[in-house]
Short mmCIF file of C-alpha atoms and ligand atoms in Angstrom, two decimals:
data_model
loop_
_atom_site.label_atom_id
_atom_site.label_comp_id
_atom_site.label_asym_id
_atom_site.label_seq_id
_atom_site.Cartn_x
_atom_site.Cartn_y
_atom_site.Cartn_z
CA MET A 936 22.47 54.99 48.95
CA LYS A 937 20.82 56.38 51.84
CA ALA A 938 18.99 59.69 52.62
CA ALA A 939 18.33 60.97 56.28
CA ILE A 940 14.67 62.30 56.81
CA GLY A 941 15.34 63.52 60.45
CA ALA A 942 15.60 60.30 62.19
CA ARG A 943 13.86 57.88 59.65
CA VAL A 944 15.58 56.77 56.49
CA ILE A 945 15.05 56.15 52.46
CA GLU A 946 17.62 53.60 51.43
CA LEU A 947 17.82 52.87 47.77
CA THR A 948 19.38 48.83 46.99
CA ARG A 949 19.38 46.43 44.05
CA GLY A 950 17.91 43.11 44.27
CA ASP A 951 14.68 40.77 44.23
CA ILE A 952 11.84 42.32 47.01
CA THR A 953 10.90 38.83 47.47
CA HIS A 954 13.69 38.40 49.60
CA GLU A 955 13.09 41.62 52.03
CA THR A 956 12.72 41.39 55.65
CA THR A 957 11.02 44.63 55.93
CA ASP A 958 7.81 44.58 57.95
CA ALA A 959 5.71 44.78 54.65
CA ILE A 960 6.82 44.75 51.12
CA VAL A 961 4.55 46.65 48.40
CA ASN A 962 3.15 44.78 45.61
CA ALA A 963 2.59 46.61 41.85
CA ALA A 964 -0.39 44.78 41.40
CA ASN A 965 -3.55 45.54 39.09
CA SER A 966 -7.37 46.08 40.06
CA SER A 967 -7.90 42.62 39.74
CA LEU A 968 -5.96 41.75 42.70
CA LEU A 969 -5.46 38.23 40.89
CA GLY A 970 -2.13 38.21 40.49
CA GLY A 971 -0.12 39.13 37.07
CA GLY A 972 3.34 38.93 36.02
CA GLY A 973 6.03 41.21 36.95
CA VAL A 974 6.99 41.81 40.61
CA ASP A 975 3.21 40.70 41.17
CA GLY A 976 3.97 37.25 39.58
CA ALA A 977 7.04 36.87 41.76
CA ILE A 978 5.38 37.76 44.91
CA HIS A 979 2.67 35.35 44.33
CA ARG A 980 5.41 32.55 43.45
CA ALA A 981 7.23 32.86 46.25
CA GLY A 982 4.58 33.87 49.26
CA GLY A 983 2.62 30.66 47.87
CA PRO A 984 -1.19 30.65 47.59
CA GLU A 985 -2.10 31.97 50.94
CA ILE A 986 -1.77 35.46 49.56
CA LEU A 987 -3.64 35.02 46.45
CA GLU A 988 -6.55 33.33 49.02
CA ALA A 989 -6.50 36.98 50.97
CA CYS A 990 -6.39 38.92 47.53
CA LYS A 991 -9.90 36.74 46.55
CA GLN A 992 -11.42 37.45 49.92
CA LEU A 993 -10.53 41.35 49.68
CA ARG A 994 -12.16 41.06 46.28
CA ALA A 995 -15.15 39.35 47.17
CA SER A 996 -15.81 41.71 49.94
CA THR A 997 -14.82 45.18 49.17
CA GLY A 998 -14.29 45.06 45.31
CA THR A 999 -11.74 45.59 42.67
CA CYS A 1000 -8.68 48.17 43.73
CA PRO A 1001 -8.48 50.99 41.39
CA PRO A 1002 -5.73 53.02 40.52
CA GLY A 1003 -4.21 54.80 43.07
CA HIS A 1004 -5.60 52.66 45.90
CA ALA A 1005 -3.93 49.82 48.01
CA VAL A 1006 -4.89 46.86 50.21
CA ILE A 1007 -3.02 44.92 52.58
CA THR A 1008 -2.71 40.98 53.05
CA ASN A 1009 -0.90 38.22 54.49
CA ALA A 1010 2.25 37.25 53.48
CA GLY A 1011 1.87 33.51 52.82
CA ARG A 1012 5.44 31.93 52.69
CA LEU A 1013 7.87 35.29 52.68
CA ALA A 1014 10.12 36.78 55.30
CA CYS A 1015 8.21 39.95 55.40
CA ARG A 1016 4.64 40.08 57.73
CA TYR A 1017 2.50 41.78 55.77
CA VAL A 1018 2.44 42.34 51.93
CA ILE A 1019 0.53 45.59 50.77
CA HIS A 1020 -1.03 45.61 47.24
CA ALA A 1021 -0.71 49.00 45.37
CA VAL A 1022 -2.11 49.37 42.15
CA GLY A 1023 -0.30 52.54 39.99
CA PRO A 1024 -1.65 54.13 37.09
CA VAL A 1025 -0.78 52.90 33.44
CA TRP A 1026 1.23 55.62 31.34
CA HIS A 1027 -0.64 57.42 28.77
CA GLY A 1028 1.61 59.88 28.08
CA GLY A 1029 1.17 62.02 31.13
CA ALA A 1030 -1.92 63.95 30.60
CA ARG A 1031 -4.54 61.61 32.38
CA GLY A 1032 -3.80 62.04 36.11
CA GLU A 1033 -0.82 59.85 35.98
CA ALA A 1034 1.34 61.44 38.24
CA GLU A 1035 -1.44 61.96 41.04
CA LEU A 1036 -2.23 58.56 40.65
CA LEU A 1037 0.79 57.24 41.24
CA ALA A 1038 1.60 59.38 44.23
CA SER A 1039 -1.94 58.34 45.94
CA ALA A 1040 -0.45 54.55 45.32
CA TYR A 1041 2.31 55.57 47.37
CA ARG A 1042 0.64 57.37 49.98
CA SER A 1043 -2.17 54.73 50.19
CA SER A 1044 0.50 52.11 51.00
CA LEU A 1045 2.24 54.33 53.46
CA ARG A 1046 -1.05 55.06 55.19
CA LEU A 1047 -1.77 51.45 55.34
CA ALA A 1048 1.37 50.53 56.73
CA ASP A 1049 0.54 53.38 59.70
CA GLU A 1050 -2.55 51.83 60.20
CA HIS A 1051 -0.90 48.79 61.04
CA GLY A 1052 2.08 50.13 63.12
CA LEU A 1053 4.62 49.28 60.98
CA ARG A 1054 8.06 50.51 61.18
CA SER A 1055 9.84 49.11 57.73
CA LEU A 1056 8.66 48.99 54.21
CA ALA A 1057 9.97 48.19 50.97
CA PHE A 1058 8.76 49.84 47.61
CA PRO A 1059 9.35 48.19 44.16
CA SER A 1060 9.23 50.98 41.28
CA ILE A 1061 5.31 50.76 40.79
CA SER A 1062 3.90 51.57 37.25
CA THR A 1063 7.41 51.62 35.45
CA GLY A 1064 7.39 48.03 34.14
CA ALA A 1065 4.37 46.78 32.41
CA TYR A 1066 2.52 49.96 32.87
CA GLY A 1067 4.92 52.24 30.90
CA TYR A 1068 5.83 54.82 33.67
CA PRO A 1069 8.80 56.73 32.33
CA GLU A 1070 11.21 55.72 34.93
CA PRO A 1071 13.03 59.24 36.08
CA ALA A 1072 9.56 60.89 36.39
CA ALA A 1073 8.03 57.66 38.38
CA ALA A 1074 11.15 57.72 40.57
CA ASP A 1075 10.73 61.69 41.11
CA VAL A 1076 6.96 61.17 42.31
CA ALA A 1077 7.83 58.02 44.29
CA LEU A 1078 10.68 59.50 46.49
CA ARG A 1079 8.97 63.13 47.02
CA THR A 1080 5.79 60.98 48.00
CA VAL A 1081 7.82 58.97 50.65
CA ARG A 1082 10.12 61.71 51.84
CA ASP A 1083 7.00 64.00 52.35
CA HIS A 1084 5.40 61.22 54.38
CA LEU A 1085 8.10 60.72 56.84
CA MET A 1086 8.13 64.10 57.49
CA GLY A 1087 4.93 63.96 59.09
CA GLU A 1088 3.82 61.75 61.81
CA THR A 1089 4.06 57.94 61.26
CA SER A 1090 5.44 54.54 62.75
CA ILE A 1091 7.84 54.49 59.88
CA THR A 1092 11.27 54.70 60.33
CA GLN A 1093 12.85 53.07 57.25
CA VAL A 1094 11.70 52.81 53.68
CA ARG A 1095 13.55 50.58 50.99
CA PHE A 1096 13.35 51.16 47.18
CA VAL A 1097 14.20 47.93 45.92
CA LEU A 1098 14.94 47.86 42.30
CA PHE A 1099 15.13 44.99 40.10
CA ALA A 1100 17.88 46.72 37.43
CA GLU A 1101 21.12 48.47 37.93
CA THR A 1102 19.69 51.48 35.69
CA THR A 1103 16.39 51.82 37.79
CA LEU A 1104 18.59 51.97 40.71
CA ALA A 1105 20.87 54.57 38.91
CA THR A 1106 17.67 56.92 37.81
CA TYR A 1107 16.38 56.52 41.45
CA ARG A 1108 19.86 57.33 42.82
CA THR A 1109 19.62 60.60 40.27
CA ALA A 1110 16.40 61.72 41.26
CA LEU A 1111 17.17 61.16 45.31
CA SER A 1112 20.25 63.35 44.98
CA ALA A 1113 18.13 65.80 42.98
CA LEU A 1114 15.77 66.12 45.88
CA ALA A 1115 18.18 66.13 48.32
CA CYS A 1116 19.64 69.56 46.65
CA GLY A 1117 16.83 70.98 47.09
CA GLY A 1118 17.77 72.63 50.46
CA PRO A 1119 17.18 71.61 54.27
CA GLU A 1120 13.38 71.87 53.95
CA SER A 1121 12.40 70.37 50.90
CA GLY A 1122 15.07 67.52 50.57
CA PRO A 1123 16.27 64.71 52.41
CA SER A 1124 20.21 64.99 53.39
CA ALA A 1125 21.69 62.08 51.36
CA SER A 1126 25.31 60.36 52.23
N1 LIG B 712 11.83 42.80 42.58
C1 LIG B 712 11.91 43.98 42.82
N2 LIG B 712 11.37 44.39 41.13
C2 LIG B 712 10.94 44.21 40.68
C3 LIG B 712 10.63 42.60 40.64
C4 LIG B 712 11.34 41.84 42.00
N3 LIG B 712 11.21 40.46 42.08
N4 LIG B 712 10.07 41.70 39.37
C5 LIG B 712 10.08 42.84 38.68
N5 LIG B 712 10.49 44.02 39.13
P1 LIG B 712 6.03 45.43 36.93
P2 LIG B 712 4.15 47.89 36.95
C6 LIG B 712 10.40 45.20 38.87
O1 LIG B 712 5.64 45.40 35.67
O2 LIG B 712 4.58 48.42 35.96
C7 LIG B 712 1.70 43.29 36.58
O3 LIG B 712 1.29 41.92 35.85
C8 LIG B 712 10.65 45.69 37.19
O4 LIG B 712 11.73 45.71 36.70
O5 LIG B 712 6.17 44.43 37.92
O6 LIG B 712 3.34 48.61 37.68
C9 LIG B 712 0.45 43.30 37.76
O7 LIG B 712 -0.35 42.14 37.55
C10 LIG B 712 10.02 47.21 37.18
O8 LIG B 712 11.07 47.97 37.53
O9 LIG B 712 4.77 46.31 37.52
C11 LIG B 712 0.08 44.69 36.96
O10 LIG B 712 -0.67 43.97 35.70
C12 LIG B 712 9.00 47.42 38.61
O11 LIG B 712 9.06 46.34 39.04
C13 LIG B 712 0.93 45.23 36.18
O12 LIG B 712 2.36 44.04 35.84
C14 LIG B 712 7.22 47.34 38.22
O13 LIG B 712 7.00 46.31 37.01
C15 LIG B 712 1.67 46.19 36.54
O14 LIG B 712 2.94 47.09 36.28
#
């Protein structure tokens, strides 16, 4: 599924994000930046030790990466040029600022991509695995935040959500359709 935002596009696809050839892929990291399970583990396994080395150097110079923030490193052996490590919130029921922190994790990633003049970016579904964020609510935050960014000044022309499970893809499809139904000013035109 694709949705046009002016001349830019949001795409939804099912797959393994480590295979993406976009300029950067986004990692659902933790504050330590030292790796973990889920998509984080997959990216470090596929990309090799160069990525972890860069994360360690960043940690030594700037410290840990709090929820809602992101950092950028090389991509080691991956086909993309950069990995953006974004830290989403742990879900505690929704009253602890989770939605704002999740939006901030996406915004920080998009900002880093702009700072590096990137044109294409792939996101996983941040926070909806080990961090327990409910998928429908997370999909709405993710798609809205990306849509809003693509409506402004940006170097990015293509954002792909690479979703691991068919059920997650279905949830994002529903959320993107709902956003598209909000009218020409508030939503993308889905095709
Ligand atoms: N490609 C795309 N999506 C994937 C892949 C992959 N190769 N592998 C898993 N997913 P999670 P979180 C999906 O747990 O909830 C780590 O240990 C997965 O099915 O990776 O933000 C970190 O170090 C789910 O839909 O990230 C942190 O400690 C989505 O990616 C913590 O987990 C996110 O699941 C972060 O938790």
